[in-house]
CSV table of C-alpha atoms and ligand atoms in Angstrom, one decimal:
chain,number,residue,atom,x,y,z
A,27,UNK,CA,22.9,45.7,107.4
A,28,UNK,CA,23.1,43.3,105.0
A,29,UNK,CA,23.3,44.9,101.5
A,30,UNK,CA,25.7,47.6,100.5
A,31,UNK,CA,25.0,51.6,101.1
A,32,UNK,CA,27.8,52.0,98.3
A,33,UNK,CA,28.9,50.6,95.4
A,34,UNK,CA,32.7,49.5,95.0
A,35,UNK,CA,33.3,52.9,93.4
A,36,UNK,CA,32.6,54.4,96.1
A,37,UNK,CA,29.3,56.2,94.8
A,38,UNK,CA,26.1,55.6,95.4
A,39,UNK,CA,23.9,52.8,93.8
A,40,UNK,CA,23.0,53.7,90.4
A,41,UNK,CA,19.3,52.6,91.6
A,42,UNK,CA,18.0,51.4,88.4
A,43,UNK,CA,20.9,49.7,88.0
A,44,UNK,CA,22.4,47.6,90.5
A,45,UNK,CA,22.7,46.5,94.1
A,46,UNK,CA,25.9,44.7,96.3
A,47,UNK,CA,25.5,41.7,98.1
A,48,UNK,CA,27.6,42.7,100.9
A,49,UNK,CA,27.6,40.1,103.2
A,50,UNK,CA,28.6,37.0,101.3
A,51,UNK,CA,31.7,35.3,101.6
A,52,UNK,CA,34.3,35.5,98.9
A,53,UNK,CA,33.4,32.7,96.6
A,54,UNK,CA,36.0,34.0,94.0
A,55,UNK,CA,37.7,30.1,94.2
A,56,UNK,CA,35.8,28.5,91.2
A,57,UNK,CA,37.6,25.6,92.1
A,58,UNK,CA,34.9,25.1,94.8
A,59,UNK,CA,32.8,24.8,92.1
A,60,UNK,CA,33.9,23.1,89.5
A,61,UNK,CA,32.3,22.4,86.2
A,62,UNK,CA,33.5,20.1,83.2
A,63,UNK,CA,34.8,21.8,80.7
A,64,UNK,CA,34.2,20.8,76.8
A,65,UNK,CA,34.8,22.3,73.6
A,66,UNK,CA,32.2,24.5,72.4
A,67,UNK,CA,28.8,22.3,70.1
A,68,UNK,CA,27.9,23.1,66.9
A,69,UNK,CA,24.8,24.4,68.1
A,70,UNK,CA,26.2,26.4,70.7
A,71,UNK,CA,28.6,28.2,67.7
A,72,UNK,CA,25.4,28.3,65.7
A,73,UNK,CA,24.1,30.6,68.3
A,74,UNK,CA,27.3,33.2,67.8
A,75,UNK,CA,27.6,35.4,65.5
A,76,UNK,CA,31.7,35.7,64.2
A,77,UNK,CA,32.8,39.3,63.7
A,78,UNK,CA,36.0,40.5,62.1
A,79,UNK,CA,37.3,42.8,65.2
A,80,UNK,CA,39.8,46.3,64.0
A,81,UNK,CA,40.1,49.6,65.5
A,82,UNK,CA,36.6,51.2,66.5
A,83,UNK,CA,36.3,54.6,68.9
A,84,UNK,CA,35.5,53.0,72.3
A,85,UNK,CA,34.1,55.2,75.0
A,86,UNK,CA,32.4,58.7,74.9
A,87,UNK,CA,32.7,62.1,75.7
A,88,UNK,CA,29.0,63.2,74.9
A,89,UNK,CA,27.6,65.4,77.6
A,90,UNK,CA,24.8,62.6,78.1
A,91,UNK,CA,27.7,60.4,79.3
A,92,UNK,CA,29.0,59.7,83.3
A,93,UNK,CA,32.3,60.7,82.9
A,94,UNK,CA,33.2,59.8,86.8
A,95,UNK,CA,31.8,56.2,85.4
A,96,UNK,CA,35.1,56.0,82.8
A,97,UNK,CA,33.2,56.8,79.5
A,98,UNK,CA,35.4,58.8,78.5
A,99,UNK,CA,37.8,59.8,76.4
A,100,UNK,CA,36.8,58.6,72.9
A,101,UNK,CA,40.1,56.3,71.7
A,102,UNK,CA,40.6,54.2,69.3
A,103,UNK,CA,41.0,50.5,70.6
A,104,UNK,CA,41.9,47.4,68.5
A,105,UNK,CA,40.1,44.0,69.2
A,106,UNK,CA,40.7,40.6,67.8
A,107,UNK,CA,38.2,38.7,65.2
A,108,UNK,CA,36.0,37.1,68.2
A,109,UNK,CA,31.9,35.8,68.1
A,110,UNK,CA,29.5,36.4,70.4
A,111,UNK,CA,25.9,35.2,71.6
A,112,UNK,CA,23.7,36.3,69.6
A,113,UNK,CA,21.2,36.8,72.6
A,114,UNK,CA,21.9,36.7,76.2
A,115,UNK,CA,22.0,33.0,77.7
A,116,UNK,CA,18.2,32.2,78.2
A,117,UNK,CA,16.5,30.3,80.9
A,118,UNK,CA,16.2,27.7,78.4
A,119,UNK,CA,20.3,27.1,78.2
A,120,UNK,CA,20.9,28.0,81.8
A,121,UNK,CA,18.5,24.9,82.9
A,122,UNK,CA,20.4,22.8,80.3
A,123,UNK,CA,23.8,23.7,82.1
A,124,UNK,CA,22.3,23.1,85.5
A,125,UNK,CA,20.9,19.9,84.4
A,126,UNK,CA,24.2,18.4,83.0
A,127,UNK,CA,26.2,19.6,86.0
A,128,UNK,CA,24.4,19.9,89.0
A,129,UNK,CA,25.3,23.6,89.5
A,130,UNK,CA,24.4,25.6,91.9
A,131,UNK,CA,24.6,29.3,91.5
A,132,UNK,CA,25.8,32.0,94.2
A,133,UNK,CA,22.1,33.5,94.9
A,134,UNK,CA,21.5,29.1,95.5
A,135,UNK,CA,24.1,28.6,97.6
A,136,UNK,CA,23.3,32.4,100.1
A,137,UNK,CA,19.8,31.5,99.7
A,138,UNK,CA,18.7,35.3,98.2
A,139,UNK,CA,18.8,37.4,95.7
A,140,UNK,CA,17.6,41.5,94.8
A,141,UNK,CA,14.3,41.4,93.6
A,142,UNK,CA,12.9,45.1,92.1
A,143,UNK,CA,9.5,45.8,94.3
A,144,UNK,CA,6.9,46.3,91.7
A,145,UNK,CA,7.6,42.6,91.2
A,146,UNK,CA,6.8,40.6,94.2
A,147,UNK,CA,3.0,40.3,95.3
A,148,UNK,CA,1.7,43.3,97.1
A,149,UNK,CA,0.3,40.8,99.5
A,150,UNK,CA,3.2,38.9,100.2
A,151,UNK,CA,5.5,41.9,100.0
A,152,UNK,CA,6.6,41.4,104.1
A,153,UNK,CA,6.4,37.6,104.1
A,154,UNK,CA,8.7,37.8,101.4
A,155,UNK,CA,11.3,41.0,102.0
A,156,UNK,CA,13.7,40.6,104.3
A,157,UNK,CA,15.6,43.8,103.9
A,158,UNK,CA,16.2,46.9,101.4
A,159,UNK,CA,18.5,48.7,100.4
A,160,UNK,CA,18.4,52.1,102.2
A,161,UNK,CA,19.4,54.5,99.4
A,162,UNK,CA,17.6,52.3,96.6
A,163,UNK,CA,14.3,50.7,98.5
A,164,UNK,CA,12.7,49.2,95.4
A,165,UNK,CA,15.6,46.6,95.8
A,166,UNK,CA,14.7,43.8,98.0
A,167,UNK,CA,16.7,41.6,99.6
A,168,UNK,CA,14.0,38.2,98.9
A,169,UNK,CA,14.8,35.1,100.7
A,170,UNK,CA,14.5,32.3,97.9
A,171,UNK,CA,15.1,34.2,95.2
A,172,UNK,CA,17.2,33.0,92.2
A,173,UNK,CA,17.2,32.1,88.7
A,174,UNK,CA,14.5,29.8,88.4
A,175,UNK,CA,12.4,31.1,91.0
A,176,UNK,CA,12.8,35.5,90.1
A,177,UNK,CA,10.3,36.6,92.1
A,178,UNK,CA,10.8,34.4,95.0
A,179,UNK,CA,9.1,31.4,96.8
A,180,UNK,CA,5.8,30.4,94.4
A,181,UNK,CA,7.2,31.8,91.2
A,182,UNK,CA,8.8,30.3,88.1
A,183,UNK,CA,10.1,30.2,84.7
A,184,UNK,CA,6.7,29.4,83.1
A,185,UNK,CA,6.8,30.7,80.1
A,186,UNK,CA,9.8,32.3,80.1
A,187,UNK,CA,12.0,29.9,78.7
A,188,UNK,CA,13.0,33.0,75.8
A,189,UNK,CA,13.7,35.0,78.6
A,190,UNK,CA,17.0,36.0,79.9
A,191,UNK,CA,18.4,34.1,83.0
A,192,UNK,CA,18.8,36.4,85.5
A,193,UNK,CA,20.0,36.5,89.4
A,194,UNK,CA,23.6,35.0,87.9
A,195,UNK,CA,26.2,36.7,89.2
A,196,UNK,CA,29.8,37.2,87.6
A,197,UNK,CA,31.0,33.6,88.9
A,198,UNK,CA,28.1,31.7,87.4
A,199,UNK,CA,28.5,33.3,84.3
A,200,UNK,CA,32.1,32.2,83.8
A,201,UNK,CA,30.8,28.8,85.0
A,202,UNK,CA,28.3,28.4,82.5
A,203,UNK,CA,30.4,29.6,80.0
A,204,UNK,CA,33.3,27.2,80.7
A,205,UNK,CA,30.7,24.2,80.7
A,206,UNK,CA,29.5,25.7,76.8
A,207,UNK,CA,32.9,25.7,75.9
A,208,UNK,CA,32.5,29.8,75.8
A,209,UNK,CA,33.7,32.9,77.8
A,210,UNK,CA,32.8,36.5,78.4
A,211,UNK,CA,33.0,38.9,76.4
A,212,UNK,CA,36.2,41.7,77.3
A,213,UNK,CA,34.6,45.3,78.1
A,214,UNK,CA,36.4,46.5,74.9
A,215,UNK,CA,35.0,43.4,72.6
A,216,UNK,CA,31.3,44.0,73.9
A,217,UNK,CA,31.4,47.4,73.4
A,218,UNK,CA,32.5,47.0,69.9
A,219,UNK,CA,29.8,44.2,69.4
A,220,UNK,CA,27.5,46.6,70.8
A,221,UNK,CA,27.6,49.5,68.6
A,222,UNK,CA,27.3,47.0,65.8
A,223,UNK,CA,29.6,48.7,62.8
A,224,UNK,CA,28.4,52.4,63.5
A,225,UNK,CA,30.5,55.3,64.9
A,226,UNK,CA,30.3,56.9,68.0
A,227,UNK,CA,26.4,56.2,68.0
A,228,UNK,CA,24.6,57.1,71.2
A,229,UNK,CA,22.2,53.1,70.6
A,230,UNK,CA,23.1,50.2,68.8
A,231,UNK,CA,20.8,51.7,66.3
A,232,UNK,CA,21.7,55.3,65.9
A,233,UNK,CA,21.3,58.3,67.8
A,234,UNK,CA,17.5,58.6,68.4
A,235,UNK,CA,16.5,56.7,71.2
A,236,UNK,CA,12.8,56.1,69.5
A,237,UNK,CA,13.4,56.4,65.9
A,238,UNK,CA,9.5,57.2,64.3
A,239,UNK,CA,8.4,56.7,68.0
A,240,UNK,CA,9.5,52.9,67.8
A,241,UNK,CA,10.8,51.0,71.2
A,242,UNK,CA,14.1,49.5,70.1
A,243,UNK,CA,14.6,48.6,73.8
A,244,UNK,CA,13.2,47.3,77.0
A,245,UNK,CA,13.9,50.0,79.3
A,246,UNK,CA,11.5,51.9,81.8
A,247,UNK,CA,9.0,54.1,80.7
A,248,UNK,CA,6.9,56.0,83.2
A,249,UNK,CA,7.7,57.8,87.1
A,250,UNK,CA,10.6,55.4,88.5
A,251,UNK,CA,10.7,53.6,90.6
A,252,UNK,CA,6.9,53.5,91.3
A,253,UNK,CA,5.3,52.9,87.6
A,254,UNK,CA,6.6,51.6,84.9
A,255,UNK,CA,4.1,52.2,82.0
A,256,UNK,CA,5.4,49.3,80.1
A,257,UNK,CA,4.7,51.5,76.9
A,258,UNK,CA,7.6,49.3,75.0
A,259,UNK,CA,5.7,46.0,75.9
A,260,UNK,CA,7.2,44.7,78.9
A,261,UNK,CA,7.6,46.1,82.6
A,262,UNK,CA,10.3,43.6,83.5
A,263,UNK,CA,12.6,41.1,81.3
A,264,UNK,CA,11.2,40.2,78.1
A,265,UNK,CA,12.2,37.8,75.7
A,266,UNK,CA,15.4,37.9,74.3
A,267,UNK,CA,14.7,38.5,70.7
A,268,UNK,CA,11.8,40.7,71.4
A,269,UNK,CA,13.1,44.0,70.2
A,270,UNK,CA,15.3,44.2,66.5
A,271,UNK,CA,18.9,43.4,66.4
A,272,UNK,CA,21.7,45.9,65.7
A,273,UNK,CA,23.9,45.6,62.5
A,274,UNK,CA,25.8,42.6,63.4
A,275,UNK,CA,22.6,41.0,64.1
A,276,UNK,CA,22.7,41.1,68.1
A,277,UNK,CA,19.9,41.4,70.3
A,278,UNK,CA,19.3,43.7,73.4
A,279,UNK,CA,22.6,44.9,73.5
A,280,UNK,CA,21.0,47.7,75.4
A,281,UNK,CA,18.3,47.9,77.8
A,282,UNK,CA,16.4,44.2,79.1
A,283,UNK,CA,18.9,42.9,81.1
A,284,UNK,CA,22.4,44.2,82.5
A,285,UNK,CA,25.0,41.6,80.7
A,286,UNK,CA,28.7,40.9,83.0
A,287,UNK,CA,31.7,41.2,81.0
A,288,UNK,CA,35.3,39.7,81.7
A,289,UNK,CA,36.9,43.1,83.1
A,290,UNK,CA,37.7,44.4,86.3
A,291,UNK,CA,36.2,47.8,86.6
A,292,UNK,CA,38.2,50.4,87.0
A,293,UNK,CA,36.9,54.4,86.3
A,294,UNK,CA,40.5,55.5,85.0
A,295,UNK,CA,42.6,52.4,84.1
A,296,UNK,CA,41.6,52.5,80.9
A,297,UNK,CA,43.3,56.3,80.7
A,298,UNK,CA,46.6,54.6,80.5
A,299,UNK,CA,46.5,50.7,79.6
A,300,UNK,CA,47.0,49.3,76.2
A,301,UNK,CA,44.4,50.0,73.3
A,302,UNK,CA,45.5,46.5,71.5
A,303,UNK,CA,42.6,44.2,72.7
A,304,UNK,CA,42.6,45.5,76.4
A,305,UNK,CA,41.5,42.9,78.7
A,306,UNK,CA,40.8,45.3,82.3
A,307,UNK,CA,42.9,46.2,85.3
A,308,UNK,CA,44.7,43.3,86.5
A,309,UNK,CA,42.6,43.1,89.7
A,310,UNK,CA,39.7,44.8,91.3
A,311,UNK,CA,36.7,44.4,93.6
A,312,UNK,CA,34.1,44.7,91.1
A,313,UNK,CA,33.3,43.1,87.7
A,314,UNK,CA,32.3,45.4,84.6
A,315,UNK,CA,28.4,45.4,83.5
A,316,UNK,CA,26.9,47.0,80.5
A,317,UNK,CA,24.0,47.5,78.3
A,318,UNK,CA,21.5,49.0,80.9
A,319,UNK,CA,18.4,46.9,81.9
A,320,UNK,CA,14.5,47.3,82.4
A,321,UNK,CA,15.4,49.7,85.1
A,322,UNK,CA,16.9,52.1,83.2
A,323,UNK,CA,15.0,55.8,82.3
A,324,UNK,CA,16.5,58.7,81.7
A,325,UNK,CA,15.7,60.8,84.5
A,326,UNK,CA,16.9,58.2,86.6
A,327,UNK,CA,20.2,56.7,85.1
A,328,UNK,CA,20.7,56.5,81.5
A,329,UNK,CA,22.8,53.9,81.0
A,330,UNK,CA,21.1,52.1,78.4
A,331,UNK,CA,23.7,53.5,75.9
A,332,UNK,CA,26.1,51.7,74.2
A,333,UNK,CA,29.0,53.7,76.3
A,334,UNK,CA,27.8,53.5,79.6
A,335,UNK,CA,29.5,51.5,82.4
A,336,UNK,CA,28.8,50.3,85.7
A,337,UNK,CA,29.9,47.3,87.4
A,338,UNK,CA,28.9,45.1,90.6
A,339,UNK,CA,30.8,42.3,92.9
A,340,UNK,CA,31.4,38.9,91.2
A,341,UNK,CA,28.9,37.4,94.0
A,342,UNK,CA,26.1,39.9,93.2
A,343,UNK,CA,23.2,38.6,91.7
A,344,UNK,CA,19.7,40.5,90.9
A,345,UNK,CA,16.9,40.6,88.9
A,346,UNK,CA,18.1,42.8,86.1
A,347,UNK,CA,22.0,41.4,85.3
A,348,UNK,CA,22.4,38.3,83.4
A,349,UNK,CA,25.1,37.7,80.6
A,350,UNK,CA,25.9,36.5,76.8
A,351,UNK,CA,29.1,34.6,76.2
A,352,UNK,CA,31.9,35.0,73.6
A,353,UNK,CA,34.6,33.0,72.0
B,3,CU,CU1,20.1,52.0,85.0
Protein backbone atom coordinates (compact mmCIF):
# COMPACT_ATOMS: atom_id res chain seq x y z
CA UNK A 1 0.00 0.00 0.00
CA UNK A 2 1.36 3.03 -0.84
CA UNK A 3 -0.73 5.96 0.46
CA UNK A 4 -1.84 6.28 4.04
CA UNK A 5 -5.37 4.57 5.43
CA UNK A 6 -4.96 7.34 8.32
CA UNK A 7 -3.98 10.52 8.75
CA UNK A 8 -1.19 11.44 11.54
CA UNK A 9 -4.05 12.09 13.94
CA UNK A 10 -4.92 9.07 13.83
CA UNK A 11 -8.51 9.65 12.07
CA UNK A 12 -9.49 9.06 8.97
CA UNK A 13 -8.83 11.18 5.82
CA UNK A 14 -10.94 14.13 5.86
CA UNK A 15 -11.67 13.07 2.06
CA UNK A 16 -12.17 16.47 0.65
CA UNK A 17 -9.37 17.43 2.23
CA UNK A 18 -6.21 15.71 2.21
CA UNK A 19 -4.23 12.63 1.54
CA UNK A 20 -0.57 11.18 3.09
CA UNK A 21 2.19 10.20 1.03
CA UNK A 22 3.21 7.42 3.06
CA UNK A 23 5.86 5.84 1.48
CA UNK A 24 8.42 8.65 0.94
CA UNK A 25 11.54 8.94 2.68
CA UNK A 26 11.96 11.68 5.24
CA UNK A 27 13.22 14.58 3.27
CA UNK A 28 12.84 16.89 6.38
CA UNK A 29 16.91 17.85 5.78
CA UNK A 30 16.38 21.08 3.67
CA UNK A 31 19.98 21.09 3.59
CA UNK A 32 19.61 18.44 0.76
CA UNK A 33 18.10 21.07 -0.91
CA UNK A 34 19.39 24.07 -0.63
CA UNK A 35 18.19 27.31 -2.02
CA UNK A 36 19.94 30.90 -1.89
CA UNK A 37 18.52 32.92 0.33
CA UNK A 38 18.02 36.92 -0.25
CA UNK A 39 16.26 39.58 1.30
CA UNK A 40 12.81 40.04 0.34
CA UNK A 41 12.25 42.63 -3.44
CA UNK A 42 10.28 45.40 -3.54
CA UNK A 43 7.87 43.75 -5.59
CA UNK A 44 7.72 40.76 -3.61
CA UNK A 45 6.74 43.33 -0.34
CA UNK A 46 4.43 44.96 -2.80
CA UNK A 47 2.56 41.78 -2.93
CA UNK A 48 1.96 41.72 1.13
CA UNK A 49 -0.25 43.36 2.80
CA UNK A 50 1.34 44.73 6.49
CA UNK A 51 -1.15 44.33 9.40
CA UNK A 52 -0.81 45.67 12.83
CA UNK A 53 -1.20 42.17 14.89
CA UNK A 54 -2.99 42.49 18.94
CA UNK A 55 -5.15 40.14 20.70
CA UNK A 56 -8.08 38.52 18.51
CA UNK A 57 -10.30 35.33 19.75
CA UNK A 58 -8.55 32.46 17.95
CA UNK A 59 -10.35 29.21 17.55
CA UNK A 60 -14.13 28.16 18.00
CA UNK A 61 -16.52 26.51 19.89
CA UNK A 62 -19.51 26.73 17.42
CA UNK A 63 -21.30 23.55 17.13
CA UNK A 64 -20.39 23.60 13.26
CA UNK A 65 -16.76 23.29 14.43
CA UNK A 66 -14.49 19.66 14.84
CA UNK A 67 -13.70 19.92 18.14
CA UNK A 68 -11.47 16.57 18.04
CA UNK A 69 -9.61 18.73 15.18
CA UNK A 70 -8.46 21.48 18.09
CA UNK A 71 -10.92 24.32 17.22
CA UNK A 72 -11.73 24.92 20.22
CA UNK A 73 -11.84 26.78 22.99
CA UNK A 74 -12.19 30.41 21.88
CA UNK A 75 -8.96 32.42 23.57
CA UNK A 76 -7.63 35.24 23.14
CA UNK A 77 -4.10 35.07 21.43
CA UNK A 78 -1.71 37.98 20.83
CA UNK A 79 0.28 38.10 17.46
CA UNK A 80 3.01 40.50 16.35
CA UNK A 81 2.60 43.36 13.49
CA UNK A 82 3.56 40.82 10.54
CA UNK A 83 2.43 41.01 6.39
CA UNK A 84 1.22 38.46 4.39
CA UNK A 85 0.66 37.48 0.66
CA UNK A 86 -1.93 38.97 -0.49
CA UNK A 87 -2.84 35.85 -2.71
CA UNK A 88 -1.40 32.40 -2.44
CA UNK A 89 2.02 32.03 -4.42
CA UNK A 90 0.83 31.53 -8.14
CA UNK A 91 2.17 29.39 -10.81
CA UNK A 92 3.47 32.46 -12.14
CA UNK A 93 6.04 33.07 -8.95
CA UNK A 94 6.50 29.40 -8.35
CA UNK A 95 8.10 29.09 -12.17
CA UNK A 96 10.12 32.23 -11.39
CA UNK A 97 11.63 30.47 -8.16
CA UNK A 98 12.21 27.21 -10.07
CA UNK A 99 13.83 29.08 -12.77
CA UNK A 100 16.37 31.07 -10.60
CA UNK A 101 17.21 28.00 -8.63
CA UNK A 102 16.81 24.94 -10.31
CA UNK A 103 14.46 23.50 -7.68
CA UNK A 104 13.02 20.57 -7.61
CA UNK A 105 9.99 19.88 -5.54
CA UNK A 106 9.19 16.69 -3.34
CA UNK A 107 6.17 15.34 -5.79
CA UNK A 108 9.56 15.98 -8.65
CA UNK A 109 11.90 14.27 -6.83
CA UNK A 110 9.11 10.71 -5.82
CA UNK A 111 7.84 11.12 -9.29
CA UNK A 112 3.83 11.52 -8.06
CA UNK A 113 1.48 13.31 -6.60
CA UNK A 114 -2.70 13.04 -5.47
CA UNK A 115 -4.65 13.95 -8.15
CA UNK A 116 -8.74 14.31 -7.33
CA UNK A 117 -10.56 11.87 -10.07
CA UNK A 118 -13.02 14.04 -11.81
CA UNK A 119 -9.72 15.63 -13.02
CA UNK A 120 -7.76 13.19 -15.07
CA UNK A 121 -9.20 12.02 -18.55
CA UNK A 122 -11.82 9.38 -18.26
CA UNK A 123 -9.94 7.69 -20.94
CA UNK A 124 -6.74 7.73 -19.55
CA UNK A 125 -7.94 7.23 -16.07
CA UNK A 126 -5.94 3.46 -15.78
CA UNK A 127 -2.94 4.52 -17.93
CA UNK A 128 -2.62 7.15 -15.53
CA UNK A 129 -3.72 5.82 -11.77
CA UNK A 130 -1.49 3.92 -10.21
CA UNK A 131 -3.21 3.54 -6.86
CA UNK A 132 -6.01 5.08 -4.50
CA UNK A 133 -6.52 5.68 -1.53
CA UNK A 134 -8.93 3.02 -0.01
CA UNK A 135 -11.06 5.11 2.37
CA UNK A 136 -10.95 8.28 -0.06
CA UNK A 137 -10.88 6.71 -3.85
CA UNK A 138 -11.33 10.07 -5.65
CA UNK A 139 -7.64 10.47 -4.61
CA UNK A 140 -5.24 9.14 -7.01
CA UNK A 141 -1.96 8.31 -6.71
CA UNK A 142 -0.81 9.73 -10.62
CA UNK A 143 2.54 8.94 -11.71
CA UNK A 144 4.02 12.35 -13.15
CA UNK A 145 2.01 14.46 -11.42
CA UNK A 146 3.33 17.84 -9.96
CA UNK A 147 3.13 21.40 -10.03
CA UNK A 148 3.51 22.18 -13.51
CA UNK A 149 1.97 19.17 -14.88
CA UNK A 150 -1.53 18.95 -12.17
CA UNK A 151 -3.27 16.49 -13.93
CA UNK A 152 -0.46 14.37 -14.94
CA UNK A 153 1.56 13.40 -18.06
CA UNK A 154 0.00 15.75 -21.18
CA UNK A 155 -1.23 18.51 -18.94
CA UNK A 156 0.01 21.97 -18.02
CA UNK A 157 -0.15 25.35 -16.71
CA UNK A 158 -1.64 27.00 -19.84
CA UNK A 159 -3.44 29.46 -18.82
CA UNK A 160 -3.18 29.24 -15.46
CA UNK A 161 -0.42 31.36 -14.62
CA UNK A 162 -3.19 33.30 -11.91
CA UNK A 163 -3.78 30.15 -10.54
CA UNK A 164 -2.47 28.77 -7.30
CA UNK A 165 0.65 26.40 -7.47
CA UNK A 166 -0.33 23.43 -6.15
CA UNK A 167 1.15 19.71 -5.46
CA UNK A 168 3.91 21.71 -3.09
CA UNK A 169 4.23 20.14 -0.06
CA UNK A 170 5.28 21.82 3.37
CA UNK A 171 9.16 21.63 2.39
CA UNK A 172 8.84 23.36 -0.84
CA UNK A 173 6.95 25.97 0.62
CA UNK A 174 9.49 26.94 3.12
CA UNK A 175 11.97 26.67 0.17
CA UNK A 176 10.32 29.00 -1.95
CA UNK A 177 9.75 31.17 0.78
CA UNK A 178 13.42 31.35 1.82
CA UNK A 179 14.49 32.00 -1.87
CA UNK A 180 11.64 35.35 -1.75
CA UNK A 181 13.14 36.33 1.29
CA UNK A 182 9.61 35.34 2.98
CA UNK A 183 8.24 32.64 5.39
CA UNK A 184 5.02 30.94 6.45
CA UNK A 185 2.64 32.26 8.10
CA UNK A 186 2.24 30.80 12.18
CA UNK A 187 -1.22 28.98 12.60
CA UNK A 188 -2.12 31.83 15.03
CA UNK A 189 -0.96 34.72 12.52
CA UNK A 190 -3.05 33.10 9.53
CA UNK A 191 -5.89 32.64 11.46
CA UNK A 192 -5.87 36.19 12.43
CA UNK A 193 -5.14 37.32 8.83
CA UNK A 194 -7.94 35.19 7.92
CA UNK A 195 -10.83 36.51 9.77
CA UNK A 196 -9.68 39.82 8.51
CA UNK A 197 -10.67 42.42 11.57
CA UNK A 198 -14.07 40.63 12.41
CA UNK A 199 -14.97 38.67 15.63
CA UNK A 200 -15.59 35.15 15.93
CA UNK A 201 -17.05 35.16 12.29
CA UNK A 202 -17.82 31.76 10.88
CA UNK A 203 -16.06 33.26 6.84
CA UNK A 204 -13.68 35.84 6.30
CA UNK A 205 -16.77 37.67 5.40
CA UNK A 206 -19.37 37.13 7.99
CA UNK A 207 -21.50 34.48 9.01
CA UNK A 208 -23.51 33.59 5.86
CA UNK A 209 -21.77 31.44 3.78
CA UNK A 210 -23.69 32.94 0.54
CA UNK A 211 -24.59 36.35 1.50
CA UNK A 212 -27.68 37.48 -1.17
CA UNK A 213 -26.86 34.03 -2.80
CA UNK A 214 -23.25 35.28 -3.76
CA UNK A 215 -20.13 32.65 -3.96
CA UNK A 216 -17.52 34.32 -1.83
CA UNK A 217 -15.54 30.98 -2.22
CA UNK A 218 -14.33 28.23 -4.42
CA UNK A 219 -15.59 25.37 -2.70
CA UNK A 220 -17.70 22.25 -3.96
CA UNK A 221 -21.17 22.57 -4.87
CA UNK A 222 -23.12 19.53 -5.90
CA UNK A 223 -23.04 15.33 -4.66
CA UNK A 224 -19.33 14.85 -3.59
CA UNK A 225 -17.23 13.35 -4.66
CA UNK A 226 -18.97 12.49 -8.03
CA UNK A 227 -20.28 16.09 -9.26
CA UNK A 228 -19.24 19.15 -8.66
CA UNK A 229 -21.78 21.54 -10.16
CA UNK A 230 -19.26 24.27 -10.30
CA UNK A 231 -22.26 26.70 -9.49
CA UNK A 232 -19.48 29.25 -8.01
CA UNK A 233 -17.52 29.24 -11.37
CA UNK A 234 -14.95 26.78 -11.09
CA UNK A 235 -14.88 22.92 -10.41
CA UNK A 236 -11.19 22.83 -9.42
CA UNK A 237 -8.49 25.76 -8.58
CA UNK A 238 -9.36 29.05 -9.92
CA UNK A 239 -7.55 32.04 -10.08
CA UNK A 240 -6.36 33.56 -7.20
CA UNK A 241 -8.13 36.81 -7.07
CA UNK A 242 -11.23 35.36 -8.50
CA UNK A 243 -13.53 35.63 -5.62
CA UNK A 244 -13.55 39.31 -3.19
CA UNK A 245 -11.00 39.79 -0.61
CA UNK A 246 -11.79 39.96 3.17
CA UNK A 247 -11.24 43.25 5.22
CA UNK A 248 -7.54 43.34 5.18
CA UNK A 249 -7.76 42.90 1.56
CA UNK A 250 -6.72 39.02 1.24
CA UNK A 251 -7.86 36.67 -1.15
CA UNK A 252 -9.23 33.02 -0.78
CA UNK A 253 -8.44 32.79 2.70
CA UNK A 254 -11.00 30.15 2.56
CA UNK A 255 -11.99 27.55 0.14
CA UNK A 256 -9.67 27.29 -3.48
CA UNK A 257 -6.71 25.81 -2.33
CA UNK A 258 -5.61 24.37 1.26
CA UNK A 259 -2.59 26.93 2.28
CA UNK A 260 0.52 25.16 4.78
CA UNK A 261 1.33 27.15 7.70
CA UNK A 262 4.56 27.03 9.92
CA UNK A 263 3.07 24.84 12.86
CA UNK A 264 3.23 21.54 14.01
CA UNK A 265 -0.18 20.16 14.36
CA UNK A 266 -1.14 19.19 17.44
CA UNK A 267 -5.21 18.69 18.45
CA UNK A 268 -4.61 19.88 22.23
CA UNK A 269 -1.23 21.71 22.43
CA UNK A 270 -2.70 24.67 21.98
CA UNK A 271 -4.97 23.93 25.43
CA UNK A 272 -1.85 24.77 27.33
CA UNK A 273 0.95 26.69 25.36
CA UNK A 274 1.46 30.40 25.39
CA UNK A 275 -1.19 32.82 23.81
CA UNK A 276 1.71 35.56 23.11
CA UNK A 277 2.40 34.88 19.33
CA UNK A 278 2.31 31.00 19.65
CA UNK A 279 4.41 29.40 17.18
CA UNK A 280 3.13 25.28 17.48
CA UNK A 281 4.24 22.24 19.43
CA UNK A 282 7.86 21.95 19.32
CA UNK A 283 7.77 18.90 17.15
CA UNK A 284 5.31 16.65 15.37
CA UNK A 285 4.68 14.42 12.41
CA UNK A 286 2.34 16.64 10.56
CA UNK A 287 2.40 20.26 9.39
CA UNK A 288 -0.81 22.52 10.09
CA UNK A 289 -3.18 23.43 6.90
CA UNK A 290 -5.98 25.74 6.72
CA UNK A 291 -8.55 27.51 4.71
CA UNK A 292 -10.37 24.45 3.11
CA UNK A 293 -10.07 23.89 -0.73
CA UNK A 294 -12.26 23.15 -3.85
CA UNK A 295 -13.01 19.95 -2.09
CA UNK A 296 -14.68 21.22 0.52
CA UNK A 297 -18.88 20.91 0.96
CA UNK A 298 -20.67 20.79 3.87
CA UNK A 299 -22.06 17.48 3.99
CA UNK A 300 -18.79 16.27 3.42
CA UNK A 301 -16.15 18.25 5.58
CA UNK A 302 -16.71 21.81 6.28
CA UNK A 303 -13.59 23.10 6.72
CA UNK A 304 -13.78 26.04 4.68
CA UNK A 305 -14.23 28.15 7.78
CA UNK A 306 -11.91 30.49 9.07
CA UNK A 307 -11.46 28.03 12.32
CA UNK A 308 -11.08 24.82 10.90
CA UNK A 309 -7.84 22.82 11.10
CA UNK A 310 -6.40 19.94 9.50
CA UNK A 311 -2.87 19.16 8.77
CA UNK A 312 -0.80 16.70 6.42
CA UNK A 313 3.06 15.32 6.36
CA UNK A 314 5.65 17.98 5.27
CA UNK A 315 6.34 15.54 2.16
CA UNK A 316 2.64 15.44 1.14
CA UNK A 317 1.78 17.11 -1.90
CA UNK A 318 -1.82 17.09 -3.82
CA UNK A 319 -3.88 18.86 -5.92
CA UNK A 320 -5.75 21.02 -3.51
CA UNK A 321 -2.86 22.41 -0.85
CA UNK A 322 -0.58 25.07 -1.86
CA UNK A 323 0.56 28.06 0.37
CA UNK A 324 0.93 32.16 0.80
CA UNK A 325 4.06 33.36 2.55
CA UNK A 326 4.43 35.96 5.41
CA UNK A 327 7.12 38.18 6.86
CU1 LIG B 1 -12.48 19.63 3.10
Amino acid sequence: MDVRETSETGQKPHGCCTPSAGDRPCTCDLSANPVPRIEASAETLARMVRLPGGRFLMGTDSEEGFPQDGEGPVRAVTVRPFSIDRTNVTNRLFRQFVEATGYRTDAERFGWSFVFWLHIPKARFDELVEDTVRSAPWWCKVRGAWWSAPEGPGSNLLRRDDYPVVHVSWNDAVAYAQWSGQRLPTEAEWEYAARGGLEQKIYPWGDKLRPKGKHMCNIWQGDFPNHDTGDDGYAGTCPVEAFPPNGYGLYSMTGNTWEWCADWFSADFHRTASCDNPTGPPSGTSRVTRGGSFLCHKSYCNRYRVAARSSNTPDSSTSNTGFRCAL
